[in-house]
Tab-separated table of C-alpha atoms in Angstrom:
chain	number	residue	atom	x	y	z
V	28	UNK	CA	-31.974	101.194	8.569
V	29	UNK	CA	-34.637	101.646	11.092
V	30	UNK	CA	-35.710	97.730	12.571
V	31	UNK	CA	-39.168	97.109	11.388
V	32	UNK	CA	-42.322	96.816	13.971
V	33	UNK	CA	-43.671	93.573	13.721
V	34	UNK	CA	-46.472	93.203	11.493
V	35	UNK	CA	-48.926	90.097	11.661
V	36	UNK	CA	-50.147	91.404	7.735
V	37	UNK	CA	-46.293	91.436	6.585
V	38	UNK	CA	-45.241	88.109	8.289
V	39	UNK	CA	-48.235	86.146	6.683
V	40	UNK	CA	-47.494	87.589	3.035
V	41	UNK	CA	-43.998	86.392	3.951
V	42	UNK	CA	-45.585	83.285	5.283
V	43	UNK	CA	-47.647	82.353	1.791
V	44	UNK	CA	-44.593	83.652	-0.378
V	45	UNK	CA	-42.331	81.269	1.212
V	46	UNK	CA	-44.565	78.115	0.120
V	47	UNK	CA	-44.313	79.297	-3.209
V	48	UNK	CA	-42.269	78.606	-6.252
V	49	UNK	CA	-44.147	80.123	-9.012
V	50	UNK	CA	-43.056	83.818	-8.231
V	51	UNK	CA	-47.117	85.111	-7.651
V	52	UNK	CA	-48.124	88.730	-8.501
V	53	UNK	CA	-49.295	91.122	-6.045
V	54	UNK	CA	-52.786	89.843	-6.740
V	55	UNK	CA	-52.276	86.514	-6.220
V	56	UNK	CA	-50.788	87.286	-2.776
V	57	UNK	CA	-53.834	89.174	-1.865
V	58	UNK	CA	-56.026	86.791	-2.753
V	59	UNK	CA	-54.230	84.406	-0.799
V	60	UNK	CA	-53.483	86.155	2.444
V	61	UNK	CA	-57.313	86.913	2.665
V	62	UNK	CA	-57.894	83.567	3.143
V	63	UNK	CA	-55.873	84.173	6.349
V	64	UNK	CA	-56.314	88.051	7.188
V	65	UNK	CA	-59.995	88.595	5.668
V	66	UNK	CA	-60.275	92.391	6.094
V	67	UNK	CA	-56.355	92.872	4.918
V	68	UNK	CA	-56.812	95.758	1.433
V	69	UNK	CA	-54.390	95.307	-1.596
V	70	UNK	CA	-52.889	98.825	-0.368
V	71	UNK	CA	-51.576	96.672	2.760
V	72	UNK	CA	-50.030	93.898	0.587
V	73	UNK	CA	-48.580	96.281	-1.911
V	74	UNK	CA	-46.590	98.378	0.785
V	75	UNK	CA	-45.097	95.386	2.265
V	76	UNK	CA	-44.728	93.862	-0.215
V	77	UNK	CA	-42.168	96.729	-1.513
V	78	UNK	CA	-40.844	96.997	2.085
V	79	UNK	CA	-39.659	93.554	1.682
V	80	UNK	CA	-38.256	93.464	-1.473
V	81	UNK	CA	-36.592	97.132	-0.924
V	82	UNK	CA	-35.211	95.919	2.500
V	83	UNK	CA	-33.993	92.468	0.268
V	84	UNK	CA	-36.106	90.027	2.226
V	85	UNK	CA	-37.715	88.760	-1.294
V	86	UNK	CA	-36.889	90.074	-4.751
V	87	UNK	CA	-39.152	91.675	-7.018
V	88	UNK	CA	-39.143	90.235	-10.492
V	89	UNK	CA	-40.665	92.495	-13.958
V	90	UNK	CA	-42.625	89.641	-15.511
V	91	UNK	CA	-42.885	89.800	-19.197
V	92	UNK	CA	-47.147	90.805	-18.899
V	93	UNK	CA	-45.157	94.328	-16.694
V	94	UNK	CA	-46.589	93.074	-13.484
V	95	UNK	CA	-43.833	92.327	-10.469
V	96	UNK	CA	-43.798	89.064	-9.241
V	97	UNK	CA	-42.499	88.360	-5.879
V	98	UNK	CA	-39.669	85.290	-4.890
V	99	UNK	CA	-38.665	84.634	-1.455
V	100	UNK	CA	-35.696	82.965	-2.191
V	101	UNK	CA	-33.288	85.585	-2.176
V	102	UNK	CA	-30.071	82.992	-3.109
V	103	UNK	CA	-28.120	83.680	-5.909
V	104	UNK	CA	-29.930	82.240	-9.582
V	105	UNK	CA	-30.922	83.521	-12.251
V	106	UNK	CA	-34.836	82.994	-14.049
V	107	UNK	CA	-36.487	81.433	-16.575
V	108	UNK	CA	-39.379	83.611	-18.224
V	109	UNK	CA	-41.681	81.910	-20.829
V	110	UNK	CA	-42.902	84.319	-23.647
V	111	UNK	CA	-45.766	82.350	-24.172
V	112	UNK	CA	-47.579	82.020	-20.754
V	113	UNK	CA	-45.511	84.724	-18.589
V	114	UNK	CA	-44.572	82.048	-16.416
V	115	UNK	CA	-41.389	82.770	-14.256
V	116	UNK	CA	-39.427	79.946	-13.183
V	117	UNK	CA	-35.722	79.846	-10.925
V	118	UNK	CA	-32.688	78.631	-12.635
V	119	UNK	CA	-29.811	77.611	-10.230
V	120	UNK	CA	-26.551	76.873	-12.940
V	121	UNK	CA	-24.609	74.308	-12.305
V	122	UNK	CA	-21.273	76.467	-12.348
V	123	UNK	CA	-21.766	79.446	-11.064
V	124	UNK	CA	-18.869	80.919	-11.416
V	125	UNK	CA	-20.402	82.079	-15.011
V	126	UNK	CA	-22.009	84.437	-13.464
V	127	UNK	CA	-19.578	85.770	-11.166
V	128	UNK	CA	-16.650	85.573	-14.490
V	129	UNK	CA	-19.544	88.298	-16.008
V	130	UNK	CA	-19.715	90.481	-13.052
V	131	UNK	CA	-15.786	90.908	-13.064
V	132	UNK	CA	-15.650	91.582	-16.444
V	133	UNK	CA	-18.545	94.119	-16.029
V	134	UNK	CA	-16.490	95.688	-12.830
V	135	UNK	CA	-13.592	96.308	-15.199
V	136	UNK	CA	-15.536	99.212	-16.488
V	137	UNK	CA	-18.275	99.723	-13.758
V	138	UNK	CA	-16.368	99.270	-10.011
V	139	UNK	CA	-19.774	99.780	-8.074
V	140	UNK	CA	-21.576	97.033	-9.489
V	141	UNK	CA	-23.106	94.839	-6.632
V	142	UNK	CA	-24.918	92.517	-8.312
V	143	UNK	CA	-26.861	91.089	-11.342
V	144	UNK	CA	-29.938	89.931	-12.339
V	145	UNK	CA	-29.948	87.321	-15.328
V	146	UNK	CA	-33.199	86.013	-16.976
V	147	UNK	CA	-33.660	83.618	-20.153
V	148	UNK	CA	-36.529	83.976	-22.225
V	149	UNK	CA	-38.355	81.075	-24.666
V	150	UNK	CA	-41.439	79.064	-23.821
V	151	UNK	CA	-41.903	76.737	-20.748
V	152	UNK	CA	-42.225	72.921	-21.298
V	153	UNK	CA	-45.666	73.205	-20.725
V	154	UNK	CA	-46.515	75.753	-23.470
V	155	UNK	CA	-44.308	73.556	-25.888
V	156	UNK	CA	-46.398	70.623	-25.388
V	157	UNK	CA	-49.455	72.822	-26.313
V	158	UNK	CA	-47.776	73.209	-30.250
V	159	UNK	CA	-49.633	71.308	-32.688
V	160	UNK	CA	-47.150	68.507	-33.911
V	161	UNK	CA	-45.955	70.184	-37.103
């Protein structure tokens, strides 16, 4: 793959993604990196944003609401999604080697797989405390 130009827009979306945890949307990027880049459009963040994740410098995650939200930390875990507030959260297991046991089963039938992507759904700890006491 062509090496990338340097880009002052794409390094400070890179820049605000890496202080994050919460896995913003596109829109929350934007509205952050204008803080920094005033006259940057959502266009600008949405193509680099894309380049990043297609080049695997973040990952784009499918949120349950159908809007991609963006992780920097491209390690191996899986994610937490709640189905109450769409909040996505990381997940590093304690034994990985679940996950890698699924892949070579999966590879039995499927030699080219590279990789998975695991996510767990229920509500957040937040959105539990929120139920009325029954």
């Amino acid at each position: 793959m062509k090496a990338l130009n340097k880009s002052k827009q794409r390094q400070a979306i890179l820049d605000f993604l890496c202080t994050r945890k919460d896995h913003p949307s596109v829109e929350v990027i934007y509205n952050n990196v204008r803080d920094v880049i005033p006259d940057i459009s959502l266009g600008t963040v949405y193509r680099n944003l894309n380049l990043l994740a297609d080049m695997g410098t973040v990952k784009r995650i499918r949120g349950l609401d159908s809007v991609d939200h963006f992780d920097a930390d491209i390690r191996p875990h899986q994610h937490f999604m709640c189905t109450e507030c769409g909040r996505v959260e990381d997940i590093f297991l304690e034994d990985p080697s679940v996950v890698t046991a699924m892949e070579d089963q999966v590879r039995r039938h499927h030699d080219s797989v590279t990789g998975s992507d695991i996510y767990f759904y229920g509500r957040c700890s937040e959105c539990l405390d929120k139920l009325p006491e029954s």
